[in-house]
Amino acid sequence: MRGRAGCGPQEGPGRQAEELLGLVAGGDQRAFEELYGLVSGPVFGLVRRVVRDPAQSEEVAQEVLLELWRSAGRFDPGRGSALSWILTLAHRRAVDRVRSARAAGEREQREALRAGEPAFDQVAEEVEAGLEREWVRRCLTRLTALQRQSVTLAYYDGYTYREVAERLSLPLGTVKTRMRDGLTRLRQCLGGAA
């Protein structure tokens, strides 16, 4: 993850995630809620970089977090940190989604060729994706500087709300409020894109 490669062992969030995973393995729902809050940002950020599509990224991230609930007991602290294990699950799931989508596209093209129909218009797909990215960029410019910075750190760089607060030297509550307000404004702005 960007900005953290040379930071050394993560004792704070990493150790906390390890303890929470142990509790989640025992069925502790509150521990899962806390773990979810701790890792959902990094999981989404990693998945988003691999999958690229925002809607599919959200779906894959949710699948990963559900998998954490189901398989927390499989975590082995002797093989690495909890955060590394979780991000490995996320990366594998994201790569599987990309491969699956690619294989489905190739099947559609083969079927279209057999049926004598033109395959989907890849150029149109790429143009549409570019327009969506541009719309998101425009909507981001409508946020306050702190909202934009917070959203970017959390959703594009994969930081948790707590890490965003630390990076911006702000109270966690302030960051959560600005994120909520910023995401609401983004949702309203993007609603006009539909």
C-alpha positions as a printed NumPy array, in Angstrom:
array([[  0.   ,   0.   ,   0.   ],
       [  1.266,   3.417,  -0.89 ],
       [  3.02 ,   5.393,   1.778],
       [  3.527,   2.475,   4.147],
       [  6.078,   0.187,   2.573],
       [  9.024,   1.353,   4.634],
       [  7.253,   1.891,   7.941],
       [  8.459,  -1.303,   9.592],
       [  6.205,  -3.666,  11.521],
       [  2.769,  -2.29 ,  12.209],
       [  2.264,  -2.847,  15.873],
       [ -0.81 ,  -0.637,  16.322],
       [ -3.385,  -1.597,  13.688],
       [ -1.688,  -4.916,  12.853],
       [ -1.638,  -6.16 ,  16.427],
       [ -5.167,  -4.869,  16.982],
       [ -6.389,  -6.699,  13.867],
       [ -4.734,  -9.896,  15.103],
       [ -6.499,  -9.687,  18.472],
       [ -9.814,  -8.864,  16.825],
       [ -9.48 , -11.797,  14.4  ],
       [ -9.107, -14.128,  17.381],
       [-12.319, -12.769,  18.88 ],
       [-14.136, -12.906,  15.539],
       [-13.116, -16.555,  15.18 ],
       [-15.052, -17.127,  18.42 ],
       [-18.143, -15.459,  16.957],
       [-17.782, -12.049,  18.65 ],
       [-19.932,  -9.661,  16.57 ],
       [-18.667,  -6.504,  18.274],
       [-15.103,  -7.522,  17.521],
       [-16.131,  -8.001,  13.891],
       [-17.652,  -4.517,  13.79 ],
       [-14.403,  -3.093,  15.131],
       [-12.327,  -5.171,  12.706],
       [-14.588,  -4.035,   9.861],
       [-13.973,  -0.403,  10.768],
       [-10.245,  -1.008,  11.012],
       [ -9.714,  -2.804,   7.697],
       [-12.578,  -1.838,   5.371],
       [-10.7  ,   1.192,   4.   ],
       [ -7.479,  -0.648,   3.156],
       [ -9.438,  -3.603,   1.741],
       [-11.535,  -1.354,  -0.512],
       [ -8.478,   0.643,  -1.599],
       [ -6.577,  -2.482,  -2.603],
       [ -9.564,  -4.04 ,  -4.366],
       [-10.31 ,  -0.764,  -6.175],
       [ -6.77 ,  -0.611,  -7.572],
       [ -7.069,  -4.157,  -8.947],
       [-10.69 ,  -4.266, -10.116],
       [-10.967,  -0.592, -11.196],
       [-14.785,  -0.619, -11.49 ],
       [-16.231,   1.152,  -8.399],
       [-19.416,  -0.929,  -8.12 ],
       [-17.593,  -4.227,  -8.55 ],
       [-14.906,  -3.054,  -6.131],
       [-17.527,  -2.423,  -3.46 ],
       [-19.021,  -5.847,  -4.105],
       [-15.651,  -7.616,  -3.905],
       [-14.682,  -5.709,  -0.748],
       [-17.931,  -6.792,   0.906],
       [-17.265, -10.391,  -0.134],
       [-13.81 , -10.186,   1.449],
       [-15.192,  -8.759,   4.691],
       [-17.859, -11.472,   4.802],
       [-15.115, -14.035,   4.225],
       [-13.299, -12.599,   7.258],
       [-16.325, -13.356,   9.412],
       [-16.496, -16.917,   8.099],
       [-12.799, -17.772,   8.076],
       [-11.206, -15.758,  10.895],
       [-10.272, -19.05 ,  12.585],
       [ -7.954, -19.912,   9.674],
       [ -5.638, -16.993,  10.434],
       [ -2.24 , -18.244,  11.643],
       [ -0.202, -15.513,  13.385],
       [  2.911, -17.625,  12.897],
       [  2.725, -17.058,   9.138],
       [  2.438, -13.261,   9.127],
       [  0.474, -10.275,  10.358],
       [ -3.301, -10.146,  10.432],
       [ -3.402,  -7.135,   8.15 ],
       [ -1.199,  -8.898,   5.572],
       [ -3.438, -11.968,   5.714],
       [ -6.569,  -9.856,   5.228],
       [ -5.058,  -7.897,   2.342],
       [ -3.894, -11.151,   0.74 ],
       [ -7.498, -12.411,   0.876],
       [ -8.624,  -9.132,  -0.691],
       [ -6.013,  -9.268,  -3.44 ],
       [ -6.824, -12.866,  -4.338],
       [-10.548, -12.152,  -4.464],
       [ -9.973,  -9.039,  -6.61 ],
       [ -7.73 , -10.914,  -9.058],
       [-10.327, -13.707,  -9.275],
       [-12.987, -11.122, -10.152],
       [-10.822,  -9.581, -12.88 ],
       [-10.036, -12.994, -14.365],
       [-13.692, -13.995, -14.237],
       [-14.778, -10.78 , -15.973],
       [-12.095, -11.209, -18.627],
       [-13.123, -14.82 , -19.251],
       [-16.795, -13.809, -19.519],
       [-15.899, -11.099, -22.048],
       [-13.899, -13.575, -24.108],
       [-16.817, -16.054, -24.033],
       [-19.193, -13.328, -25.215],
       [-16.857, -12.442, -28.083],
       [-16.563, -16.094, -29.138],
       [-20.343, -16.511, -29.018],
       [-20.836, -13.3  , -30.992],
       [-18.377, -14.499, -33.652],
       [-20.152, -17.863, -33.891],
       [-23.536, -16.162, -34.188],
       [-22.195, -13.707, -36.761],
       [-23.019, -10.729, -34.534],
       [-20.607,  -7.947, -33.762],
       [-18.93 ,  -8.242, -30.379],
       [-19.496,  -5.534, -27.791],
       [-17.979,  -2.209, -28.679],
       [-14.797,  -2.04 , -26.61 ],
       [-14.064,   1.523, -27.731],
       [-17.487,   2.677, -26.529],
       [-16.908,   0.89 , -23.208],
       [-13.553,   2.625, -22.734],
       [-14.997,   6.029, -23.629],
       [-17.85 ,   5.53 , -21.17 ],
       [-15.416,   4.532, -18.397],
       [-13.316,   7.623, -19.146],
       [-16.385,   9.849, -18.939],
       [-17.331,   8.296, -15.59 ],
       [-13.834,   8.97 , -14.224],
       [-14.024,  12.559, -15.434],
       [-17.42 ,  13.006, -13.775],
       [-16.035,  11.728, -10.463],
       [-13.074,  14.133, -10.786],
       [-15.455,  17.041, -11.354],
       [-17.578,  16.044,  -8.39 ],
       [-14.476,  15.783,  -6.191],
       [-13.633,  19.405,  -7.007],
       [-16.969,  20.446,  -5.471],
       [-15.912,  19.151,  -2.06 ],
       [-14.042,  21.194,   0.498],
       [-10.286,  20.63 ,   0.529],
       [-10.477,  18.552,   3.735],
       [-13.381,  16.461,   2.421],
       [-11.565,  15.827,  -0.853],
       [ -8.313,  14.955,   0.921],
       [-10.101,  12.628,   3.372],
       [-12.082,  10.838,   0.648],
       [ -8.975,  10.444,  -1.504],
       [ -6.911,   9.013,   1.356],
       [ -9.652,   6.578,   2.384],
       [-11.012,   5.388,  -0.953],
       [ -8.123,   5.734,  -3.365],
       [ -5.129,   5.222,  -1.069],
       [ -6.823,   2.64 ,   1.177],
       [ -6.362,   4.252,   4.591],
       [ -8.786,   3.66 ,   7.462],
       [-10.626,   6.619,   8.97 ],
       [ -8.291,   6.43 ,  11.961],
       [ -5.225,   6.536,   9.693],
       [ -6.704,   9.46 ,   7.754],
       [ -7.178,  11.32 ,  11.049],
       [ -3.562,  10.621,  12.014],
       [ -2.206,  11.692,   8.611],
       [ -4.21 ,  14.938,   8.72 ],
       [ -3.55 ,  15.514,  12.457],
       [ -7.265,  15.811,  13.145],
       [ -9.616,  14.18 ,  15.661],
       [-11.219,  10.97 ,  14.393],
       [-14.725,  12.414,  14.893],
       [-13.887,  15.394,  12.686],
       [-12.636,  13.14 ,   9.9  ],
       [-15.713,  10.905,  10.137],
       [-18.007,  13.929,   9.906],
       [-16.133,  15.413,   6.951],
       [-16.077,  12.028,   5.208],
       [-19.815,  11.554,   5.719],
       [-20.579,  15.063,   4.454],
       [-18.171,  14.675,   1.534],
       [-19.599,  11.307,   0.492],
       [-23.119,  12.74 ,   0.697],
       [-22.112,  15.618,  -1.594],
       [-20.399,  13.185,  -3.976],
       [-23.474,  10.972,  -4.093],
       [-25.67 ,  14.004,  -4.873],
       [-23.29 ,  15.218,  -7.572],
       [-22.927,  11.793,  -9.141],
       [-26.702,  11.34 ,  -9.078],
       [-26.79 ,  13.972, -11.817],
       [-24.506,  11.761, -13.924],
       [-27.033,   8.949, -14.152]])
